[in-house]
Amino acid sequence: LRQVIVSEKMNELTRQVCSKMLSYALGRQLEYYDEQALRQIVTDIESNDYQMRRLIHSVVRSYPFQHKQVISNP
């Protein structure tokens, strides 16, 4: 299973992991306007040997995360 994932599905797996991490960090589902940030995160992760540390840094540096609005409960 690992060989199949790495050889055939690595791009899809990378995108899904990045998508889930960004969604979790934002506290909401991703929208169409998050696509550019998601592509940048995926590219960054792929060019840095798929390091989890790099994923976290990329999410934190992303535009949606840097500009998210915090809504407090009254």
C-alpha atoms as one frame of an Amber mdcrd trajectory, in Angstrom:
protein
   0.000   0.000   0.000   2.814   2.371   0.853   4.485   1.806  -2.510   1.257
   2.511  -4.371   0.637   5.703  -2.411   4.182   6.981  -2.904   4.411   6.044
  -6.563   0.894   6.891  -7.750  -0.938   9.032  -5.229   1.702  11.232  -3.593
   0.408  14.455  -5.174  -3.148  13.788  -4.035  -2.035  12.789  -0.551   0.117
  15.905  -0.209  -2.717  18.166  -1.306  -5.189  16.536   1.090  -2.838  16.762
   4.073  -2.094  20.422   3.315  -5.777  21.141   2.813  -6.749  19.559   6.122
  -3.953  21.332   7.997  -4.892  24.739   6.556  -8.568  24.142   7.268  -7.788
  23.176  10.864  -5.555  26.233  11.322  -8.255  28.544   9.985 -11.024  26.914
  11.986 -13.243  26.651   8.927 -13.677  24.823   5.656 -11.584  26.033   2.759
 -13.212  28.192   0.121 -12.355  28.884  -3.523 -10.365  31.966  -2.514  -8.009
  29.808  -0.408  -6.845  27.898  -3.491  -3.824  30.077  -4.240  -2.513  29.768
  -0.687  -3.090  26.019  -0.750  -1.129  25.677  -4.007   1.736  27.683  -2.508
   1.802  25.476   0.582   1.798  22.287  -1.513   4.622  23.599  -3.696   6.643
  24.573  -0.644   6.185  21.161   0.960   7.058  19.270  -2.207  10.259  21.257
  -2.689  11.330  20.617   0.919  11.089  16.819   1.150   7.580  16.781   2.632
   8.732  17.921   6.069   5.944  18.351   8.629   7.818  21.256  10.162   7.812
  23.022   6.807   4.074  22.374   6.430   3.349  24.074   9.733   5.565  27.040
   8.855   3.922  27.370   5.429   0.433  27.335   6.919   1.337  29.939   9.523
   2.930  32.177   6.869  -0.022  31.823   4.483  -2.206  34.811   3.656  -5.449
  33.257   4.934  -3.878  32.439   8.300  -2.165  35.813   8.657  -5.410  37.649
   7.878  -8.029  35.490   9.547 -10.565  37.214  11.710 -11.021  35.986  15.224
 -14.639  36.007  16.339 -15.127  35.990  20.075 -18.223  34.692  21.788 -20.100
  37.281  23.892
